[in-house]
Structure formats: C-alpha cells, structure tokens
C-alpha cells in the first residue's frame, strides 16, 4: 500500500484525505492519504522523515510552504513562486528502481524529493474547466499572499496580462516585479480595474469570516468577466453571488482546491485523475 499525506500546522479537518482517497478508489490504486501536524520548526525534518518511511507524496499547507523549499528540489515554477505545496518522493528508497546521483568524488548521493506548486495549476485548471480563455486576458488578482502569488504566476504563464491589487501596496508591487509583464497597486481604483478585467481572482481572505463582505463593489462586475474566489469556506461567497447576479462566470474556491489536488495526484501516480469522483467527494465534505 502506498502512503500519501499532508503536512500543516494546524492541519485541522482537512478536505484532502477524502478527495484523494476517492481518486484511489476510482482508479483501484492501493493507497491511503493521511494528515500530519509537525511542530512549527520541524517542516524540513518531517520531509526527511517521510522520505525515510517510504511516503510517496506529501502536500504542504500553511505555514510550511516556504519552509520546505530547502528540503526539496523545487521545479522552476515552485522556485519562482517561492512556495512548494506538493512533494514527490519518487520510487521508495532502497527499491530496485531508486536512482542515485553520482557526486563529484565518484560517490553517490540520494536525490532530494521534487517540489511543485500545484496551487498555480489549481487556478488555471479551475478557469479552463469552466471554458474561460486565459491567453490574452486582462487578469486582476486581488491579494499578494500565498494564493495571490500562485495565481499571478499561473495567469501570466497562461498568457494573461496581470494586475495585482493588494491592501498593503508594497506587497503588490513586489509581487508584480517578480511576474512577467505584471503591474501592482492598491485597492483604491478597484471598480475601474474590475470593469476593465476579463478575469478576476479573489486571493484575499475577505468573505471568509464575514460572509457579507466582498473585496469588489458589485456594480463593477460584468457579464464578460470570469470570477474565481479562492475562499471556499463558505463555498458561496458574497462575491460569487454578486458575480452571478451581474451575469459573470462564477468559479468557487473548491474548484481551485480540487484542481491543485488533481495536479498533485497526477504528478504522484502518473495517471489522469478521476475528476468527477474527486470533485464529488470534496463537495460532499463541504456540504
Ligand atoms: P495570506 O498569505 O495570509 O494572504 C492573505 C491576503 O489577504 C493578503 O494579500 C492580505 O493583504 C489580504 N487580506 C487579508 N485581510 C484583508 C482585508 N480585510 N482586506 C483586504 N485584504 C485582506 O493567505 P493565503 O494563503 O494567500 O490565502 C488567502 C485566501 O485564499 C484564504 O481565504 C485561503 O483560504 C484561500 N486559499 C484557497 C485555496 C484554494 O485551493 N481554494 C488555496 C490557498 C488559499 P495584506 O497583504 O495587506 O495583509
């Protein structure tokens, strides 16, 4: 049996185990997905320990997405984003298919696990699943934290022109400096920015604690806009309700969560993930 898992602190009531295990069941893969809560200073040791135990893959959540960077070999996208949320340990250490890297002195050193950022694919695949064209789109990303970074890189790589708007303007500008062709600023001109956009991502936590709050004035939303709200608790946010009322395409945060998980599943297993089965399990958990 293969073991996959999630490290985070707090890891809480994670939606990932039922989502991934529904995928294993649908494809008849003999595997389990479990959660681990390492101490706050123990992320890198947890990765080493998982490798030693033969864990095949780990997802990584708050607050460890940056901490694990030094414990893995990040792919170029994860390196640019500066965060890893998926670790692939490859073949189990000590088995015949384990490959070693040859060191300069002729010895061997075991390869570090590969690190990926599948939050980025979560954003683009959520949009494309809903028929949204990203190449050539004007994209507005609200928020410059972890989700905002992943969204900004993902949308730029998909061919969109990105503007990052954030409460703390310096963070938006710093993120925009890292993303090809992007600009950054504050929240003051939000209505104009939304009116001009084709694609909008709310990557702030606004809408989570106060379900009536929204980062965007409803009247700026329009029918040529596709809106992804990264918030998934609640699943139906005020922003998404307003988007539907204004004729926009509304994509809830569970789609992003689903597709980051699907991307990780496909990296680990090498098989096309059963999207419908995993989506049904996730939606059942969300109620
Ligand atoms: P984070 O790194 O802590 O960033 C939080 C962002 O929200 C920052 O840009 C922050 O602005 C902004 N913000 C917080 N309160 C605000 C307010 N009252 N008004 C305006 N802006 C505010 O968090 P994160 O990891 O990026 O997560 C952000 C949201 O995305 C959360 O709701 C999280 O659950 C969700 N998320 C969803 C998925 C998914 O798969 N669906 C994945 C990751 C995250 P400042 O920079 O000014 O503080």
Short mmCIF file of C-alpha atoms and ligand atoms in Angstrom, two decimals:
data_model
loop_
_atom_site.label_atom_id
_atom_site.label_comp_id
_atom_site.label_asym_id
_atom_site.label_seq_id
_atom_site.Cartn_x
_atom_site.Cartn_y
_atom_site.Cartn_z
CA UNK A 1 0.00 0.00 0.00
CA UNK A 2 1.28 3.48 -0.88
CA UNK A 3 1.05 6.33 1.63
CA UNK A 4 0.44 9.95 0.71
CA UNK A 5 -0.26 12.79 3.08
CA UNK A 6 -0.46 16.41 4.09
CA UNK A 7 1.72 18.39 6.50
CA UNK A 8 0.42 21.59 8.05
CA UNK A 9 0.05 23.23 11.45
CA UNK A 10 -2.72 23.31 12.34
CA UNK A 11 -3.80 20.69 9.83
CA UNK A 12 -7.35 20.73 11.22
CA UNK A 13 -10.18 19.00 9.45
CA UNK A 14 -8.58 18.65 6.03
CA UNK A 15 -10.64 18.04 2.90
CA UNK A 16 -7.71 16.39 1.11
CA UNK A 17 -7.93 12.83 2.53
CA UNK A 18 -11.47 12.08 1.27
CA UNK A 19 -10.75 13.84 -2.04
CA UNK A 20 -7.57 11.85 -2.77
CA UNK A 21 -8.89 8.57 -1.41
CA UNK A 22 -11.92 8.86 -3.72
CA UNK A 23 -9.40 9.10 -6.56
CA UNK A 24 -7.50 6.00 -5.42
CA UNK A 25 -10.75 4.08 -5.11
CA UNK A 26 -11.98 5.11 -8.57
CA UNK A 27 -8.70 4.00 -10.18
CA UNK A 28 -8.27 0.93 -7.97
CA UNK A 29 -4.98 2.25 -6.53
CA UNK A 30 -3.94 0.66 -3.21
CA UNK A 31 -3.11 3.82 -1.24
CA UNK A 32 -4.06 5.89 1.80
CA UNK A 33 -3.82 9.68 2.36
CA UNK A 34 -3.15 10.82 5.93
CA UNK A 35 -2.53 14.13 7.72
CA UNK A 36 0.50 15.05 9.85
CA UNK A 37 0.99 18.05 12.13
CA UNK A 38 4.74 18.60 12.67
CA UNK A 39 5.96 21.21 15.15
CA UNK A 40 6.33 24.71 13.75
CA UNK A 41 10.12 24.34 13.38
CA UNK A 42 10.02 20.77 12.08
CA UNK A 43 8.92 21.01 8.43
CA UNK A 44 12.25 20.03 6.87
CA UNK A 45 12.73 17.17 9.33
CA UNK A 46 9.19 16.00 8.58
CA UNK A 47 10.06 15.82 4.87
CA UNK A 48 13.22 13.80 5.62
CA UNK A 49 11.25 11.54 7.94
CA UNK A 50 8.54 10.97 5.36
CA UNK A 51 11.21 10.01 2.81
CA UNK A 52 12.76 7.57 5.25
CA UNK A 53 9.38 5.99 5.93
CA UNK A 54 8.67 5.47 2.23
CA UNK A 55 5.85 8.02 1.94
CA UNK A 56 5.25 8.51 -1.79
CA UNK A 57 3.99 12.08 -1.76
CA UNK A 58 3.15 14.97 0.54
CA UNK A 59 1.02 18.03 0.19
CA UNK A 60 2.20 21.02 2.20
CA UNK A 61 -0.01 23.70 3.67
CA UNK A 62 0.22 26.71 5.97
CA UNK A 63 2.71 27.57 7.43
CA UNK A 64 5.23 25.26 5.76
CA UNK A 65 5.05 26.06 2.01
CA UNK A 66 8.23 28.14 2.14
CA UNK A 67 9.93 26.18 4.92
CA UNK A 68 10.15 23.00 2.84
CA UNK A 69 11.91 24.71 -0.10
CA UNK A 70 15.38 23.78 1.23
CA UNK A 71 14.38 20.16 1.79
CA UNK A 72 13.32 19.56 -1.82
CA UNK A 73 14.44 20.13 -5.37
CA UNK A 74 11.82 22.68 -6.49
CA UNK A 75 10.73 22.78 -10.11
CA UNK A 76 11.18 26.15 -11.87
CA UNK A 77 7.60 27.31 -11.20
CA UNK A 78 7.74 26.48 -7.49
CA UNK A 79 11.09 28.24 -7.31
CA UNK A 80 9.71 31.39 -8.96
CA UNK A 81 6.62 31.39 -6.73
CA UNK A 82 8.83 30.68 -3.72
CA UNK A 83 6.49 28.07 -2.28
CA UNK A 84 6.00 24.31 -2.51
CA UNK A 85 2.68 22.62 -1.82
CA UNK A 86 3.41 19.19 -3.35
CA UNK A 87 6.39 16.90 -2.78
CA UNK A 88 7.04 13.82 -4.87
CA UNK A 89 9.41 11.32 -3.27
CA UNK A 90 9.55 9.12 -6.35
CA UNK A 91 10.29 5.43 -6.04
CA UNK A 92 10.63 4.15 -2.48
CA UNK A 93 14.23 4.43 -1.25
CA UNK A 94 16.13 1.14 -1.35
CA UNK A 95 13.98 -0.44 -4.05
CA UNK A 96 15.40 -1.56 -7.36
CA UNK A 97 14.02 1.46 -9.22
CA UNK A 98 15.65 4.04 -6.90
CA UNK A 99 18.20 6.11 -8.82
CA UNK A 100 21.17 7.81 -7.19
CA UNK A 101 23.00 10.89 -8.34
CA UNK A 102 26.72 10.49 -8.85
CA UNK A 103 28.70 13.05 -6.81
CA UNK A 104 31.89 14.82 -7.96
CA UNK A 105 34.12 12.45 -5.98
CA UNK A 106 32.57 9.41 -7.60
CA UNK A 107 30.32 8.54 -4.68
CA UNK A 108 26.56 8.54 -4.76
CA UNK A 109 24.04 10.82 -3.08
CA UNK A 110 20.35 10.17 -2.90
CA UNK A 111 18.26 12.62 -4.88
CA UNK A 112 16.20 15.18 -2.97
CA UNK A 113 12.44 14.85 -3.43
CA UNK A 114 10.89 17.00 -6.15
CA UNK A 115 8.87 20.05 -5.10
CA UNK A 116 5.97 21.58 -7.03
CA UNK A 117 3.43 24.34 -6.63
CA UNK A 118 0.09 22.95 -7.78
CA UNK A 119 -1.90 25.93 -6.42
CA UNK A 120 -0.93 27.61 -9.70
CA UNK A 121 -2.44 24.81 -11.78
CA UNK A 122 -5.41 24.91 -9.40
CA UNK A 123 -6.15 28.43 -10.63
CA UNK A 124 -5.66 27.86 -14.35
CA UNK A 125 -7.39 24.48 -14.47
CA UNK A 126 -10.36 25.85 -12.49
CA UNK A 127 -10.80 28.53 -15.14
CA UNK A 128 -10.24 26.30 -18.18
CA UNK A 129 -12.64 23.69 -16.73
CA UNK A 130 -15.28 26.46 -16.92
CA UNK A 131 -14.37 27.31 -20.52
CA UNK A 132 -12.55 30.54 -19.65
CA UNK A 133 -9.87 31.62 -22.14
CA UNK A 134 -6.79 32.92 -20.29
CA UNK A 135 -4.42 33.66 -23.19
CA UNK A 136 -4.65 37.37 -23.94
CA UNK A 137 -6.97 38.07 -20.99
CA UNK A 138 -6.66 41.06 -18.69
CA UNK A 139 -6.43 39.48 -15.25
CA UNK A 140 -6.90 41.15 -11.89
CA UNK A 141 -5.55 39.33 -8.85
CA UNK A 142 -6.66 40.74 -5.52
CA UNK A 143 -4.25 39.69 -2.78
CA UNK A 144 -0.49 39.23 -2.67
CA UNK A 145 -0.12 36.42 -0.11
CA UNK A 146 0.47 32.77 -0.94
CA UNK A 147 -2.65 32.28 -3.06
CA UNK A 148 -2.13 35.63 -4.81
CA UNK A 149 1.45 34.73 -5.74
CA UNK A 150 0.40 31.38 -7.20
CA UNK A 151 -2.49 32.99 -9.12
CA UNK A 152 -0.37 35.82 -10.54
CA UNK A 153 2.36 33.49 -11.85
CA UNK A 154 -0.17 30.98 -13.17
CA UNK A 155 -2.20 33.56 -15.08
CA UNK A 156 0.88 35.26 -16.54
CA UNK A 157 2.27 31.89 -17.65
CA UNK A 158 -1.11 31.15 -19.29
CA UNK A 159 -0.73 34.31 -21.37
CA UNK A 160 -2.81 36.79 -19.36
CA UNK A 161 -1.71 40.32 -18.52
CA UNK A 162 -1.81 40.54 -14.74
CA UNK A 163 -2.50 43.41 -12.35
CA UNK A 164 -2.08 42.65 -8.64
CA UNK A 165 -4.14 44.73 -6.21
CA UNK A 166 -3.45 44.44 -2.50
CA UNK A 167 -4.31 46.22 0.75
CA UNK A 168 -0.57 46.51 1.50
CA UNK A 169 0.58 48.19 -1.70
CA UNK A 170 4.28 47.31 -1.27
CA UNK A 171 3.46 43.61 -1.34
CA UNK A 172 1.51 44.00 -4.59
CA UNK A 173 4.35 45.92 -6.21
CA UNK A 174 6.94 43.39 -5.01
CA UNK A 175 4.90 40.51 -6.43
CA UNK A 176 4.30 42.32 -9.72
CA UNK A 177 8.05 42.87 -10.02
CA UNK A 178 8.53 39.09 -9.98
CA UNK A 179 5.79 38.27 -12.50
CA UNK A 180 6.50 38.89 -16.21
CA UNK A 181 4.56 41.91 -17.53
CA UNK A 182 2.59 42.43 -14.32
CA UNK A 183 1.72 45.66 -12.55
CA UNK A 184 0.83 46.18 -8.91
CA UNK A 185 -1.07 48.69 -6.79
CA UNK A 186 -3.57 49.26 -4.02
CA UNK A 187 -7.32 48.82 -3.72
CA UNK A 188 -8.43 52.41 -4.38
CA UNK A 189 -9.19 52.04 -8.11
CA UNK A 190 -10.86 48.63 -7.69
CA UNK A 191 -14.09 49.47 -9.56
CA UNK A 192 -12.21 50.69 -12.65
CA UNK A 193 -9.86 47.70 -12.56
CA UNK A 194 -12.75 45.23 -12.32
CA UNK A 195 -14.68 46.94 -15.12
CA UNK A 196 -11.66 46.58 -17.42
CA UNK A 197 -10.84 42.98 -16.48
CA UNK A 198 -11.73 39.70 -18.22
CA UNK A 199 -10.60 37.51 -15.35
CA UNK A 200 -10.66 38.19 -11.60
CA UNK A 201 -9.23 36.17 -8.71
CA UNK A 202 -10.00 36.99 -5.11
CA UNK A 203 -6.91 35.70 -3.32
CA UNK A 204 -7.63 37.51 -0.06
CA UNK A 205 -9.44 36.05 2.92
CA UNK A 206 -12.20 38.67 2.54
CA UNK A 207 -15.53 36.85 2.52
CA UNK A 208 -14.37 34.13 4.86
CA UNK A 209 -15.04 35.41 8.35
CA UNK A 210 -17.78 37.87 7.42
CA UNK A 211 -19.88 36.17 4.72
CA UNK A 212 -21.37 39.54 3.72
CA UNK A 213 -18.03 41.16 2.99
CA UNK A 214 -16.60 41.35 -0.53
CA UNK A 215 -13.41 42.84 -1.98
CA UNK A 216 -15.23 44.18 -5.05
CA UNK A 217 -18.14 46.60 -5.50
CA UNK A 218 -20.98 44.57 -7.04
CA UNK A 219 -21.79 47.18 -9.69
CA UNK A 220 -18.31 46.84 -11.23
CA UNK A 221 -18.87 43.14 -12.03
CA UNK A 222 -20.00 42.46 -15.60
CA UNK A 223 -21.06 39.68 -17.95
CA UNK A 224 -17.70 39.45 -19.79
CA UNK A 225 -15.92 38.64 -16.53
CA UNK A 226 -14.93 35.29 -15.03
CA UNK A 227 -14.51 35.37 -11.24
CA UNK A 228 -12.62 32.81 -9.16
CA UNK A 229 -12.95 33.23 -5.41
CA UNK A 230 -10.13 31.31 -3.67
CA UNK A 231 -12.20 31.35 -0.46
CA UNK A 232 -14.00 28.01 -0.07
CA UNK A 233 -15.49 28.35 3.41
CA UNK A 234 -18.19 29.40 2.80
CA UNK A 235 -18.38 27.88 -0.64
CA UNK A 236 -20.84 30.52 -1.84
CA UNK A 237 -19.37 33.92 -1.02
CA UNK A 238 -20.95 37.32 -1.44
CA UNK A 239 -18.50 37.98 -4.32
CA UNK A 240 -19.73 34.90 -6.18
CA UNK A 241 -23.41 35.72 -5.51
CA UNK A 242 -22.81 39.23 -6.88
CA UNK A 243 -20.96 37.76 -9.88
CA UNK A 244 -23.90 35.52 -10.76
CA UNK A 245 -26.35 38.42 -10.33
CA UNK A 246 -24.29 40.51 -12.74
CA UNK A 247 -24.08 37.73 -15.36
CA UNK A 248 -20.39 36.92 -14.77
CA UNK A 249 -18.95 33.39 -14.81
CA UNK A 250 -18.56 32.36 -11.16
CA UNK A 251 -15.96 29.75 -10.14
CA UNK A 252 -15.92 28.81 -6.46
CA UNK A 253 -12.81 28.08 -4.39
CA UNK A 254 -13.49 24.35 -4.25
CA UNK A 255 -12.57 24.17 -7.95
CA UNK A 256 -9.14 25.62 -7.17
CA UNK A 257 -8.76 23.24 -4.24
CA UNK A 258 -9.89 20.33 -6.42
CA UNK A 259 -7.51 21.06 -9.27
CA UNK A 260 -4.46 21.65 -7.05
CA UNK A 261 -5.22 18.19 -5.64
CA UNK A 262 -5.79 16.70 -9.10
CA UNK A 263 -2.48 18.10 -10.32
CA UNK A 264 -0.70 16.59 -7.28
CA UNK A 265 -2.50 13.26 -7.82
CA UNK A 266 -1.32 13.17 -11.44
CA UNK A 267 2.29 14.05 -10.51
CA UNK A 268 2.34 11.25 -7.94
CA UNK A 269 0.53 8.49 -9.81
CA UNK A 270 1.33 9.38 -13.43
CA UNK A 271 -2.34 8.75 -14.25
CA UNK A 272 -5.13 11.11 -15.31
CA UNK A 273 -7.08 11.82 -12.14
CA UNK A 274 -10.79 10.91 -11.93
CA UNK A 275 -12.05 14.48 -11.74
CA UNK A 276 -15.71 13.65 -11.16
CA UNK A 277 -15.09 11.19 -8.32
CA UNK A 278 -12.68 13.54 -6.54
CA UNK A 279 -15.00 16.51 -7.03
CA UNK A 280 -17.98 14.59 -5.66
CA UNK A 281 -16.00 13.58 -2.55
CA UNK A 282 -14.82 17.15 -1.98
CA UNK A 283 -18.31 18.64 -2.43
CA UNK A 284 -19.75 16.02 -0.06
CA UNK A 285 -17.29 17.16 2.62
CA UNK A 286 -18.09 20.82 2.04
CA UNK A 287 -21.80 20.05 2.50
P1 LIG B 1 -2.11 35.00 3.10
O1 LIG B 1 -0.81 34.58 2.52
O2 LIG B 1 -2.22 35.23 4.57
O3 LIG B 1 -2.58 36.33 2.33
C1 LIG B 1 -3.76 36.98 2.72
C2 LIG B 1 -4.09 38.07 1.70
O4 LIG B 1 -5.37 38.60 2.04
C3 LIG B 1 -3.11 39.23 1.71
O5 LIG B 1 -2.99 39.72 0.40
C4 LIG B 1 -3.83 40.24 2.61
O6 LIG B 1 -3.46 41.57 2.37
C5 LIG B 1 -5.26 40.02 2.21
N1 LIG B 1 -6.23 40.46 3.21
C6 LIG B 1 -6.46 39.88 4.42
N2 LIG B 1 -7.47 40.54 5.05
C7 LIG B 1 -7.83 41.56 4.24
C8 LIG B 1 -8.80 42.60 4.33
N3 LIG B 1 -9.58 42.71 5.41
N4 LIG B 1 -8.94 43.45 3.31
C9 LIG B 1 -8.13 43.33 2.20
N5 LIG B 1 -7.20 42.38 2.05
C10 LIG B 1 -7.05 41.50 3.05
O7 LIG B 1 -3.25 33.94 2.77
P2 LIG B 1 -3.34 32.95 1.51
O8 LIG B 1 -2.75 31.64 1.87
O9 LIG B 1 -2.88 33.67 0.30
O10 LIG B 1 -4.93 32.71 1.44
C11 LIG B 1 -5.82 33.72 1.00
C12 LIG B 1 -7.20 33.10 0.81
O11 LIG B 1 -7.14 32.11 -0.22
C13 LIG B 1 -7.72 32.37 2.06
O12 LIG B 1 -9.11 32.58 2.15
C14 LIG B 1 -7.42 30.91 1.77
O13 LIG B 1 -8.31 30.03 2.42
C15 LIG B 1 -7.64 30.88 0.27
N6 LIG B 1 -6.90 29.80 -0.40
C16 LIG B 1 -7.64 28.95 -1.15
C17 LIG B 1 -7.01 27.94 -1.85
C18 LIG B 1 -7.85 27.00 -2.67
O14 LIG B 1 -7.33 25.97 -3.11
N7 LIG B 1 -9.11 27.33 -2.93
C19 LIG B 1 -5.61 27.78 -1.77
C20 LIG B 1 -4.89 28.69 -1.00
C21 LIG B 1 -5.56 29.70 -0.30
P3 LIG B 1 -2.19 42.24 3.10
O15 LIG B 1 -1.00 41.82 2.30
O16 LIG B 1 -2.46 43.68 3.04
O17 LIG B 1 -2.16 41.71 4.52
#
